[in-house]
Amino acid sequence: MQSTPAVPPGTDGAIARVAARTALVLETNNLRGGADAQARTAASLQRLIALLARQKQPLFTLAQVVITHDGLDAATCEQVQRLAQRPVDFVRIDASTGYYDAKNTGFAATDAARCDWVVFADADCLPDEDWLRELLAPFARADAPAVVAGRTSYAANVVGTALTTIDFMYFPNEHAGATSNFYANNVAFRREVFDTHGYQALDGVYRAHCQVLGMRLRAAGIPLHYAARAHTEHRLPDTRREALKLRWMRGQDTYSLTPYLLRSYVSPRWQWLAKSGPIGPLCVLVTRLGFSLRALNRQDLPPLRGARWALGVLLILGFSAVDMLGAFARGIGLHTTGRAHADAQALSYHRP
């Protein structure tokens, strides 16, 4: 999707009023992975809070900040509040709590009397300095949407650009300026909308719940406003082994996601693909590959030219091939992500 215009001048007061009725929910699930996870989680979380404190719409202007965790020590909590320059509500969760359940738990801890809007972000992301302001700006309009999806990408290098075309594509729908999908690391909801819909359990799925919720919202007639300037950078896994594991799990997830995609976007005559073993998921991934190749240099990242463009294409093909292997394995009965609490698994995302 193409970029949206910047926030119009003269709207700062309206955005400030929205911020004063907004909660930010951060989960730390994506920081659980890797060696010495507790110490590295503390360092990574503090790095993010320091970035958020320097936002054009700083944290102290929000009604509430909630952080879910499974074992931050008191010193870390104190330092986080010092960096945030405001009180923070820390919500303890079990170590087996999944990524999306953590977001639901964080939402439940927000104060309905103070918060009309709720922003969700991930502790392993690096937001641009105007991310929060751009994400809240649409809510300040007279025709305010119910949901605003920000833009997420990986780092603006060859590998990150190639992977962004795979993991972070946005598809327009019939509403002007709207997207058909969003990502759980960069989205804001009108409170009652998330309270009604929220994330639902998907057994054996690592990261696809937000795509399913996007389809449910679309079916309910709720447009998702796309705010391309509300940009955050998602880190890549710390090691190549983990990056390969992520691709495999994405492929495994495609098997579970396929029935939802078919019901939402494909005519009844093709619904048999949902029960076709690996055939349906592979059809989905081949289709996605075409979209990924077309999306290269069209996602608001610095364009790749010449040899770098050719390398980007090769990387898209290679990464997609690993995804397809994961989907094929799942389709023939090799389920490696686990049938329960799959979204509680964590890779390491601690590199600056």
PDB file of N, CA, C and O in Angstrom, residues 24-98:
ATOM      1  N   LEU A  24      -1.308   2.347  26.479  1.00  0.00           N
ATOM      2  CA  LEU A  24      -0.335   1.595  25.694  1.00  0.00           C
ATOM      3  C   LEU A  24      -0.077   0.270  26.387  1.00  0.00           C
ATOM      4  O   LEU A  24       0.244   0.242  27.576  1.00  0.00           O
ATOM      5  N   VAL A  25      -0.231  -0.827  25.643  1.00  0.00           N
ATOM      6  CA  VAL A  25       0.025  -2.166  26.183  1.00  0.00           C
ATOM      7  C   VAL A  25       1.249  -2.748  25.493  1.00  0.00           C
ATOM      8  O   VAL A  25       1.292  -2.863  24.264  1.00  0.00           O
ATOM      9  N   LEU A  26       2.247  -3.098  26.280  1.00  0.00           N
ATOM     10  CA  LEU A  26       3.466  -3.756  25.797  1.00  0.00           C
ATOM     11  C   LEU A  26       3.558  -5.139  26.416  1.00  0.00           C
ATOM     12  O   LEU A  26       3.340  -5.294  27.617  1.00  0.00           O
ATOM     13  N   GLU A  27       3.882  -6.133  25.600  1.00  0.00           N
ATOM     14  CA  GLU A  27       4.186  -7.460  26.166  1.00  0.00           C
ATOM     15  C   GLU A  27       5.675  -7.730  25.968  1.00  0.00           C
ATOM     16  O   GLU A  27       6.292  -7.191  25.040  1.00  0.00           O
ATOM     17  N   THR A  28       6.232  -8.555  26.820  1.00  0.00           N
ATOM     18  CA  THR A  28       7.662  -8.874  26.742  1.00  0.00           C
ATOM     19  C   THR A  28       7.900 -10.312  26.279  1.00  0.00           C
ATOM     20  O   THR A  28       9.014 -10.816  26.404  1.00  0.00           O
ATOM     21  N   ASN A  29       6.878 -10.965  25.744  1.00  0.00           N
ATOM     22  CA  ASN A  29       7.018 -12.362  25.315  1.00  0.00           C
ATOM     23  C   ASN A  29       8.123 -12.559  24.301  1.00  0.00           C
ATOM     24  O   ASN A  29       8.853 -13.554  24.343  1.00  0.00           O
ATOM     25  N   ASN A  30       8.257 -11.617  23.363  1.00  0.00           N
ATOM     26  CA  ASN A  30       9.275 -11.762  22.324  1.00  0.00           C
ATOM     27  C   ASN A  30      10.688 -11.553  22.852  1.00  0.00           C
ATOM     28  O   ASN A  30      11.657 -11.708  22.094  1.00  0.00           O
ATOM     29  N   LEU A  31      10.824 -11.195  24.118  1.00  0.00           N
ATOM     30  CA  LEU A  31      12.152 -11.025  24.712  1.00  0.00           C
ATOM     31  C   LEU A  31      12.563 -12.224  25.564  1.00  0.00           C
ATOM     32  O   LEU A  31      13.609 -12.196  26.209  1.00  0.00           O
ATOM     33  N   ARG A  32      11.739 -13.258  25.581  1.00  0.00           N
ATOM     34  CA  ARG A  32      12.025 -14.416  26.435  1.00  0.00           C
ATOM     35  C   ARG A  32      13.166 -15.292  25.924  1.00  0.00           C
ATOM     36  O   ARG A  32      13.772 -16.038  26.683  1.00  0.00           O
ATOM     37  N   GLY A  33      13.431 -15.247  24.635  1.00  0.00           N
ATOM     38  CA  GLY A  33      14.350 -16.207  24.034  1.00  0.00           C
ATOM     39  C   GLY A  33      15.809 -15.865  24.240  1.00  0.00           C
ATOM     40  O   GLY A  33      16.179 -14.748  24.609  1.00  0.00           O
ATOM     41  N   GLY A  34      16.664 -16.863  23.972  1.00  0.00           N
ATOM     42  CA  GLY A  34      18.107 -16.675  24.021  1.00  0.00           C
ATOM     43  C   GLY A  34      18.709 -16.929  25.387  1.00  0.00           C
ATOM     44  O   GLY A  34      18.011 -17.086  26.387  1.00  0.00           O
ATOM     45  N   ALA A  35      20.051 -16.984  25.411  1.00  0.00           N
ATOM     46  CA  ALA A  35      20.770 -17.201  26.663  1.00  0.00           C
ATOM     47  C   ALA A  35      20.699 -15.957  27.539  1.00  0.00           C
ATOM     48  O   ALA A  35      20.600 -14.829  27.040  1.00  0.00           O
ATOM     49  N   ASP A  36      20.739 -16.169  28.865  1.00  0.00           N
ATOM     50  CA  ASP A  36      20.689 -15.071  29.825  1.00  0.00           C
ATOM     51  C   ASP A  36      19.497 -14.166  29.546  1.00  0.00           C
ATOM     52  O   ASP A  36      19.604 -12.929  29.519  1.00  0.00           O
ATOM     53  N   ALA A  37      18.319 -14.799  29.338  1.00  0.00           N
ATOM     54  CA  ALA A  37      17.140 -14.070  28.867  1.00  0.00           C
ATOM     55  C   ALA A  37      16.693 -12.991  29.849  1.00  0.00           C
ATOM     56  O   ALA A  37      16.270 -11.912  29.427  1.00  0.00           O
ATOM     57  N   GLN A  38      16.790 -13.242  31.147  1.00  0.00           N
ATOM     58  CA  GLN A  38      16.274 -12.260  32.108  1.00  0.00           C
ATOM     59  C   GLN A  38      17.036 -10.940  32.033  1.00  0.00           C
ATOM     60  O   GLN A  38      16.434  -9.865  31.966  1.00  0.00           O
ATOM     61  N   ALA A  39      18.364 -11.026  32.029  1.00  0.00           N
ATOM     62  CA  ALA A  39      19.160  -9.802  31.968  1.00  0.00           C
ATOM     63  C   ALA A  39      18.989  -9.095  30.628  1.00  0.00           C
ATOM     64  O   ALA A  39      18.872  -7.861  30.560  1.00  0.00           O
ATOM     65  N   ARG A  40      18.941  -9.861  29.551  1.00  0.00           N
ATOM     66  CA  ARG A  40      18.799  -9.262  28.225  1.00  0.00           C
ATOM     67  C   ARG A  40      17.394  -8.685  28.023  1.00  0.00           C
ATOM     68  O   ARG A  40      17.225  -7.687  27.324  1.00  0.00           O
ATOM     69  N   THR A  41      16.395  -9.323  28.628  1.00  0.00           N
ATOM     70  CA  THR A  41      15.039  -8.767  28.567  1.00  0.00           C
ATOM     71  C   THR A  41      14.999  -7.399  29.217  1.00  0.00           C
ATOM     72  O   THR A  41      14.411  -6.451  28.677  1.00  0.00           O
ATOM     73  N   ALA A  42      15.618  -7.280  30.374  1.00  0.00           N
ATOM     74  CA  ALA A  42      15.644  -5.994  31.075  1.00  0.00           C
ATOM     75  C   ALA A  42      16.316  -4.923  30.221  1.00  0.00           C
ATOM     76  O   ALA A  42      15.809  -3.797  30.089  1.00  0.00           O
ATOM     77  N   ALA A  43      17.456  -5.257  29.605  1.00  0.00           N
ATOM     78  CA  ALA A  43      18.181  -4.282  28.790  1.00  0.00           C
ATOM     79  C   ALA A  43      17.385  -3.891  27.545  1.00  0.00           C
ATOM     80  O   ALA A  43      17.310  -2.705  27.184  1.00  0.00           O
ATOM     81  N   SER A  44      16.774  -4.883  26.887  1.00  0.00           N
ATOM     82  CA  SER A  44      16.008  -4.600  25.673  1.00  0.00           C
ATOM     83  C   SER A  44      14.769  -3.769  25.980  1.00  0.00           C
ATOM     84  O   SER A  44      14.417  -2.846  25.233  1.00  0.00           O
ATOM     85  N   LEU A  45      14.095  -4.084  27.083  1.00  0.00           N
ATOM     86  CA  LEU A  45      12.906  -3.321  27.461  1.00  0.00           C
ATOM     87  C   LEU A  45      13.270  -1.889  27.795  1.00  0.00           C
ATOM     88  O   LEU A  45      12.577  -0.943  27.387  1.00  0.00           O
ATOM     89  N   GLN A  46      14.352  -1.696  28.516  1.00  0.00           N
ATOM     90  CA  GLN A  46      14.767  -0.337  28.869  1.00  0.00           C
ATOM     91  C   GLN A  46      15.159   0.454  27.624  1.00  0.00           C
ATOM     92  O   GLN A  46      14.878   1.663  27.533  1.00  0.00           O
ATOM     93  N   ARG A  47      15.763  -0.209  26.653  1.00  0.00           N
ATOM     94  CA  ARG A  47      16.107   0.469  25.402  1.00  0.00           C
ATOM     95  C   ARG A  47      14.839   0.968  24.702  1.00  0.00           C
ATOM     96  O   ARG A  47      14.786   2.098  24.207  1.00  0.00           O
ATOM     97  N   LEU A  48      13.815   0.122  24.656  1.00  0.00           N
ATOM     98  CA  LEU A  48      12.565   0.528  24.023  1.00  0.00           C
ATOM     99  C   LEU A  48      11.909   1.684  24.773  1.00  0.00           C
ATOM    100  O   LEU A  48      11.454   2.658  24.160  1.00  0.00           O
ATOM    101  N   ILE A  49      11.843   1.586  26.101  1.00  0.00           N
ATOM    102  CA  ILE A  49      11.180   2.642  26.877  1.00  0.00           C
ATOM    103  C   ILE A  49      11.906   3.973  26.696  1.00  0.00           C
ATOM    104  O   ILE A  49      11.273   5.037  26.621  1.00  0.00           O
ATOM    105  N   ALA A  50      13.231   3.934  26.604  1.00  0.00           N
ATOM    106  CA  ALA A  50      13.984   5.170  26.361  1.00  0.00           C
ATOM    107  C   ALA A  50      13.601   5.780  25.009  1.00  0.00           C
ATOM    108  O   ALA A  50      13.478   7.006  24.882  1.00  0.00           O
ATOM    109  N   LEU A  51      13.391   4.932  23.997  1.00  0.00           N
ATOM    110  CA  LEU A  51      12.948   5.424  22.691  1.00  0.00           C
ATOM    111  C   LEU A  51      11.545   6.025  22.784  1.00  0.00           C
ATOM    112  O   LEU A  51      11.274   7.094  22.244  1.00  0.00           O
ATOM    113  N   LEU A  52      10.652   5.331  23.477  1.00  0.00           N
ATOM    114  CA  LEU A  52       9.275   5.802  23.587  1.00  0.00           C
ATOM    115  C   LEU A  52       9.184   7.110  24.372  1.00  0.00           C
ATOM    116  O   LEU A  52       8.325   7.954  24.100  1.00  0.00           O
ATOM    117  N   ALA A  53      10.060   7.262  25.331  1.00  0.00           N
ATOM    118  CA  ALA A  53      10.057   8.495  26.125  1.00  0.00           C
ATOM    119  C   ALA A  53      10.451   9.702  25.285  1.00  0.00           C
ATOM    120  O   ALA A  53      10.116  10.843  25.639  1.00  0.00           O
ATOM    121  N   ARG A  54      11.155   9.463  24.176  1.00  0.00           N
ATOM    122  CA  ARG A  54      11.577  10.555  23.290  1.00  0.00           C
ATOM    123  C   ARG A  54      10.635  10.749  22.101  1.00  0.00           C
ATOM    124  O   ARG A  54      10.944  11.496  21.170  1.00  0.00           O
ATOM    125  N   GLN A  55       9.501  10.087  22.125  1.00  0.00           N
ATOM    126  CA  GLN A  55       8.522  10.247  21.053  1.00  0.00           C
ATOM    127  C   GLN A  55       8.011  11.685  20.979  1.00  0.00           C
ATOM    128  O   GLN A  55       7.978  12.406  21.977  1.00  0.00           O
ATOM    129  N   LYS A  56       7.594  12.091  19.795  1.00  0.00           N
ATOM    130  CA  LYS A  56       6.961  13.405  19.655  1.00  0.00           C
ATOM    131  C   LYS A  56       5.679  13.473  20.475  1.00  0.00           C
ATOM    132  O   LYS A  56       5.260  14.557  20.899  1.00  0.00           O
ATOM    133  N   GLN A  57       5.058  12.304  20.672  1.00  0.00           N
ATOM    134  CA  GLN A  57       3.928  12.185  21.591  1.00  0.00           C
ATOM    135  C   GLN A  57       4.421  11.316  22.741  1.00  0.00           C
ATOM    136  O   GLN A  57       4.277  10.104  22.729  1.00  0.00           O
ATOM    137  N   PRO A  58       5.061  11.882  23.752  1.00  0.00           N
ATOM    138  CA  PRO A  58       5.763  11.094  24.770  1.00  0.00           C
ATOM    139  C   PRO A  58       4.822  10.284  25.656  1.00  0.00           C
ATOM    140  O   PRO A  58       3.619  10.554  25.749  1.00  0.00           O
ATOM    141  N   LEU A  59       5.398   9.316  26.329  1.00  0.00           N
ATOM    142  CA  LEU A  59       4.615   8.391  27.150  1.00  0.00           C
ATOM    143  C   LEU A  59       3.846   9.089  28.266  1.00  0.00           C
ATOM    144  O   LEU A  59       2.758   8.652  28.633  1.00  0.00           O
ATOM    145  N   PHE A  60       4.409  10.161  28.816  1.00  0.00           N
ATOM    146  CA  PHE A  60       3.742  10.780  29.962  1.00  0.00           C
ATOM    147  C   PHE A  60       2.435  11.469  29.579  1.00  0.00           C
ATOM    148  O   PHE A  60       1.657  11.857  30.442  1.00  0.00           O
ATOM    149  N   THR A  61       2.162  11.587  28.267  1.00  0.00           N
ATOM    150  CA  THR A  61       0.902  12.193  27.841  1.00  0.00           C
ATOM    151  C   THR A  61      -0.233  11.171  27.775  1.00  0.00           C
ATOM    152  O   THR A  61      -1.389  11.567  27.573  1.00  0.00           O
ATOM    153  N   LEU A  62       0.080   9.877  27.926  1.00  0.00           N
ATOM    154  CA  LEU A  62      -0.941   8.833  27.850  1.00  0.00           C
ATOM    155  C   LEU A  62      -1.649   8.653  29.188  1.00  0.00           C
ATOM    156  O   LEU A  62      -1.107   8.962  30.248  1.00  0.00           O
ATOM    157  N   ALA A  63      -2.841   8.105  29.119  1.00  0.00           N
ATOM    158  CA  ALA A  63      -3.591   7.850  30.351  1.00  0.00           C
ATOM    159  C   ALA A  63      -2.986   6.706  31.147  1.00  0.00           C
ATOM    160  O   ALA A  63      -3.009   6.717  32.382  1.00  0.00           O
ATOM    161  N   GLN A  64      -2.417   5.705  30.462  1.00  0.00           N
ATOM    162  CA  GLN A  64      -1.939   4.512  31.158  1.00  0.00           C
ATOM    163  C   GLN A  64      -0.924   3.786  30.286  1.00  0.00           C
ATOM    164  O   GLN A  64      -1.031   3.776  29.051  1.00  0.00           O
ATOM    165  N   VAL A  65       0.058   3.177  30.916  1.00  0.00           N
ATOM    166  CA  VAL A  65       1.008   2.288  30.251  1.00  0.00           C
ATOM    167  C   VAL A  65       1.014   0.967  31.013  1.00  0.00           C
ATOM    168  O   VAL A  65       1.190   0.951  32.239  1.00  0.00           O
ATOM    169  N   VAL A  66       0.801  -0.129  30.298  1.00  0.00           N
ATOM    170  CA  VAL A  66       0.752  -1.464  30.893  1.00  0.00           C
ATOM    171  C   VAL A  66       1.828  -2.326  30.250  1.00  0.00           C
ATOM    172  O   VAL A  66       1.959  -2.348  29.023  1.00  0.00           O
ATOM    173  N   ILE A  67       2.610  -3.017  31.076  1.00  0.00           N
ATOM    174  CA  ILE A  67       3.630  -3.946  30.574  1.00  0.00           C
ATOM    175  C   ILE A  67       3.389  -5.312  31.203  1.00  0.00           C
ATOM    176  O   ILE A  67       3.377  -5.431  32.430  1.00  0.00           O
ATOM    177  N   THR A  68       3.184  -6.330  30.371  1.00  0.00           N
ATOM    178  CA  THR A  68       3.057  -7.690  30.883  1.00  0.00           C
ATOM    179  C   THR A  68       4.424  -8.355  30.881  1.00  0.00           C
ATOM    180  O   THR A  68       5.255  -8.106  29.999  1.00  0.00           O
ATOM    181  N   HIS A  69       4.662  -9.197  31.880  1.00  0.00           N
ATOM    182  CA  HIS A  69       5.981  -9.833  32.011  1.00  0.00           C
ATOM    183  C   HIS A  69       5.839 -11.103  32.830  1.00  0.00           C
ATOM    184  O   HIS A  69       4.852 -11.320  33.527  1.00  0.00           O
ATOM    185  N   ASP A  70       6.866 -11.945  32.760  1.00  0.00           N
ATOM    186  CA  ASP A  70       6.834 -13.180  33.549  1.00  0.00           C
ATOM    187  C   ASP A  70       7.991 -13.259  34.538  1.00  0.00           C
ATOM    188  O   ASP A  70       8.448 -14.342  34.891  1.00  0.00           O
ATOM    189  N   GLY A  71       8.486 -12.070  34.976  1.00  0.00           N
ATOM    190  CA  GLY A  71       9.513 -12.121  36.002  1.00  0.00           C
ATOM    191  C   GLY A  71      10.499 -10.966  36.018  1.00  0.00           C
ATOM    192  O   GLY A  71      11.665 -11.157  36.379  1.00  0.00           O
ATOM    193  N   LEU A  72      10.086  -9.769  35.665  1.00  0.00           N
ATOM    194  CA  LEU A  72      10.972  -8.615  35.790  1.00  0.00           C
ATOM    195  C   LEU A  72      11.237  -8.341  37.265  1.00  0.00           C
ATOM    196  O   LEU A  72      10.313  -8.386  38.088  1.00  0.00           O
ATOM    197  N   ASP A  73      12.485  -8.044  37.607  1.00  0.00           N
ATOM    198  CA  ASP A  73      12.775  -7.760  39.015  1.00  0.00           C
ATOM    199  C   ASP A  73      12.416  -6.316  39.360  1.00  0.00           C
ATOM    200  O   ASP A  73      12.156  -5.484  38.486  1.00  0.00           O
ATOM    201  N   ALA A  74      12.404  -6.023  40.645  1.00  0.00           N
ATOM    202  CA  ALA A  74      11.966  -4.706  41.117  1.00  0.00           C
ATOM    203  C   ALA A  74      12.863  -3.589  40.591  1.00  0.00           C
ATOM    204  O   ALA A  74      12.379  -2.496  40.264  1.00  0.00           O
ATOM    205  N   ALA A  75      14.167  -3.850  40.506  1.00  0.00           N
ATOM    206  CA  ALA A  75      15.083  -2.817  40.023  1.00  0.00           C
ATOM    207  C   ALA A  75      14.797  -2.460  38.568  1.00  0.00           C
ATOM    208  O   ALA A  75      14.839  -1.288  38.183  1.00  0.00           O
ATOM    209  N   THR A  76      14.497  -3.477  37.751  1.00  0.00           N
ATOM    210  CA  THR A  76      14.174  -3.220  36.349  1.00  0.00           C
ATOM    211  C   THR A  76      12.888  -2.413  36.238  1.00  0.00           C
ATOM    212  O   THR A  76      12.802  -1.450  35.463  1.00  0.00           O
ATOM    213  N   CYS A  77      11.871  -2.791  37.008  1.00  0.00           N
ATOM    214  CA  CYS A  77      10.601  -2.060  36.978  1.00  0.00           C
ATOM    215  C   CYS A  77      10.797  -0.596  37.375  1.00  0.00           C
ATOM    216  O   CYS A  77      10.221   0.313  36.765  1.00  0.00           O
ATOM    217  N   GLU A  78      11.619  -0.378  38.382  1.00  0.00           N
ATOM    218  CA  GLU A  78      11.885   0.991  38.819  1.00  0.00           C
ATOM    219  C   GLU A  78      12.595   1.793  37.733  1.00  0.00           C
ATOM    220  O   GLU A  78      12.257   2.952  37.474  1.00  0.00           O
ATOM    221  N   GLN A  79      13.572   1.163  37.078  1.00  0.00           N
ATOM    222  CA  GLN A  79      14.308   1.854  36.027  1.00  0.00           C
ATOM    223  C   GLN A  79      13.413   2.144  34.817  1.00  0.00           C
ATOM    224  O   GLN A  79      13.509   3.211  34.203  1.00  0.00           O
ATOM    225  N   VAL A  80      12.528   1.217  34.482  1.00  0.00           N
ATOM    226  CA  VAL A  80      11.595   1.429  33.375  1.00  0.00           C
ATOM    227  C   VAL A  80      10.707   2.637  33.662  1.00  0.00           C
ATOM    228  O   VAL A  80      10.492   3.494  32.788  1.00  0.00           O
ATOM    229  N   GLN A  81      10.194   2.750  34.881  1.00  0.00           N
ATOM    230  CA  GLN A  81       9.351   3.892  35.226  1.00  0.00           C
ATOM    231  C   GLN A  81      10.140   5.195  35.207  1.00  0.00           C
ATOM    232  O   GLN A  81       9.615   6.244  34.808  1.00  0.00           O
ATOM    233  N   ARG A  82      11.400   5.116  35.605  1.00  0.00           N
ATOM    234  CA  ARG A  82      12.232   6.315  35.577  1.00  0.00           C
ATOM    235  C   ARG A  82      12.442   6.776  34.127  1.00  0.00           C
ATOM    236  O   ARG A  82      12.341   7.971  33.815  1.00  0.00           O
ATOM    237  N   LEU A  83      12.709   5.824  33.233  1.00  0.00           N
ATOM    238  CA  LEU A  83      12.911   6.159  31.826  1.00  0.00           C
ATOM    239  C   LEU A  83      11.620   6.670  31.187  1.00  0.00           C
ATOM    240  O   LEU A  83      11.633   7.577  30.364  1.00  0.00           O
ATOM    241  N   ALA A  84      10.509   6.072  31.580  1.00  0.00           N
ATOM    242  CA  ALA A  84       9.219   6.462  31.010  1.00  0.00           C
ATOM    243  C   ALA A  84       8.740   7.813  31.531  1.00  0.00           C
ATOM    244  O   ALA A  84       7.856   8.431  30.927  1.00  0.00           O
ATOM    245  N   GLN A  85       9.288   8.245  32.659  1.00  0.00           N
ATOM    246  CA  GLN A  85       8.904   9.506  33.290  1.00  0.00           C
ATOM    247  C   GLN A  85       7.417   9.504  33.661  1.00  0.00           C
ATOM    248  O   GLN A  85       6.737  10.527  33.563  1.00  0.00           O
ATOM    249  N   ARG A  86       6.964   8.312  34.113  1.00  0.00           N
ATOM    250  CA  ARG A  86       5.560   8.189  34.479  1.00  0.00           C
ATOM    251  C   ARG A  86       5.349   6.843  35.182  1.00  0.00           C
ATOM    252  O   ARG A  86       6.186   5.938  35.077  1.00  0.00           O
ATOM    253  N   PRO A  87       4.222   6.680  35.891  1.00  0.00           N
ATOM    254  CA  PRO A  87       3.917   5.364  36.471  1.00  0.00           C
ATOM    255  C   PRO A  87       3.616   4.347  35.366  1.00  0.00           C
ATOM    256  O   PRO A  87       3.073   4.689  34.310  1.00  0.00           O
ATOM    257  N   VAL A  88       3.992   3.115  35.618  1.00  0.00           N
ATOM    258  CA  VAL A  88       3.733   2.006  34.688  1.00  0.00           C
ATOM    259  C   VAL A  88       3.064   0.885  35.471  1.00  0.00           C
ATOM    260  O   VAL A  88       3.482   0.563  36.590  1.00  0.00           O
ATOM    261  N   ASP A  89       2.030   0.302  34.903  1.00  0.00           N
ATOM    262  CA  ASP A  89       1.367  -0.840  35.531  1.00  0.00           C
ATOM    263  C   ASP A  89       1.998  -2.130  35.006  1.00  0.00           C
ATOM    264  O   ASP A  89       1.864  -2.450  33.820  1.00  0.00           O
ATOM    265  N   PHE A  90       2.696  -2.842  35.890  1.00  0.00           N
ATOM    266  CA  PHE A  90       3.330  -4.103  35.523  1.00  0.00           C
ATOM    267  C   PHE A  90       2.389  -5.246  35.870  1.00  0.00           C
ATOM    268  O   PHE A  90       1.936  -5.357  37.021  1.00  0.00           O
ATOM    269  N   VAL A  91       2.097  -6.087  34.895  1.00  0.00           N
ATOM    270  CA  VAL A  91       1.150  -7.193  35.073  1.00  0.00           C
ATOM    271  C   VAL A  91       1.909  -8.502  34.926  1.00  0.00           C
ATOM    272  O   VAL A  91       2.451  -8.803  33.857  1.00  0.00           O
ATOM    273  N   ARG A  92       1.953  -9.274  35.995  1.00  0.00           N
ATOM    274  CA  ARG A  92       2.687 -10.539  35.987  1.00  0.00           C
ATOM    275  C   ARG A  92       1.848 -11.620  35.289  1.00  0.00           C
ATOM    276  O   ARG A  92       0.661 -11.777  35.558  1.00  0.00           O
ATOM    277  N   ILE A  93       2.475 -12.341  34.374  1.00  0.00           N
ATOM    278  CA  ILE A  93       1.841 -13.457  33.696  1.00  0.00           C
ATOM    279  C   ILE A  93       2.680 -14.704  33.891  1.00  0.00           C
ATOM    280  O   ILE A  93       3.852 -14.633  34.264  1.00  0.00           O
ATOM    281  N   ASP A  94       2.085 -15.849  33.635  1.00  0.00           N
ATOM    282  CA  ASP A  94       2.799 -17.112  33.741  1.00  0.00           C
ATOM    283  C   ASP A  94       3.757 -17.269  32.566  1.00  0.00           C
ATOM    284  O   ASP A  94       3.515 -16.746  31.477  1.00  0.00           O
ATOM    285  N   ALA A  95       4.829 -18.021  32.778  1.00  0.00           N
ATOM    286  CA  ALA A  95       5.816 -18.223  31.717  1.00  0.00           C
ATOM    287  C   ALA A  95       5.239 -18.965  30.515  1.00  0.00           C
ATOM    288  O   ALA A  95       5.794 -18.906  29.413  1.00  0.00           O
ATOM    289  N   SER A  96       4.125 -19.672  30.715  1.00  0.00           N
ATOM    290  CA  SER A  96       3.492 -20.403  29.608  1.00  0.00           C
ATOM    291  C   SER A  96       2.440 -19.577  28.885  1.00  0.00           C
ATOM    292  O   SER A  96       1.825 -20.053  27.929  1.00  0.00           O
ATOM    293  N   THR A  97       2.221 -18.335  29.314  1.00  0.00           N
ATOM    294  CA  THR A  97       1.230 -17.478  28.664  1.00  0.00           C
ATOM    295  C   THR A  97       1.715 -17.106  27.267  1.00  0.00           C
ATOM    296  O   THR A  97       2.851 -16.664  27.087  1.00  0.00           O
ATOM    297  N   GLY A  98       0.860 -17.303  26.289  1.00  0.00           N
ATOM    298  CA  GLY A  98       1.223 -17.023  24.915  1.00  0.00           C
ATOM    299  C   GLY A  98       1.255 -15.541  24.591  1.00  0.00           C
ATOM    300  O   GLY A  98       0.764 -14.689  25.345  1.00  0.00           O
TER     301      GLY A  98
END
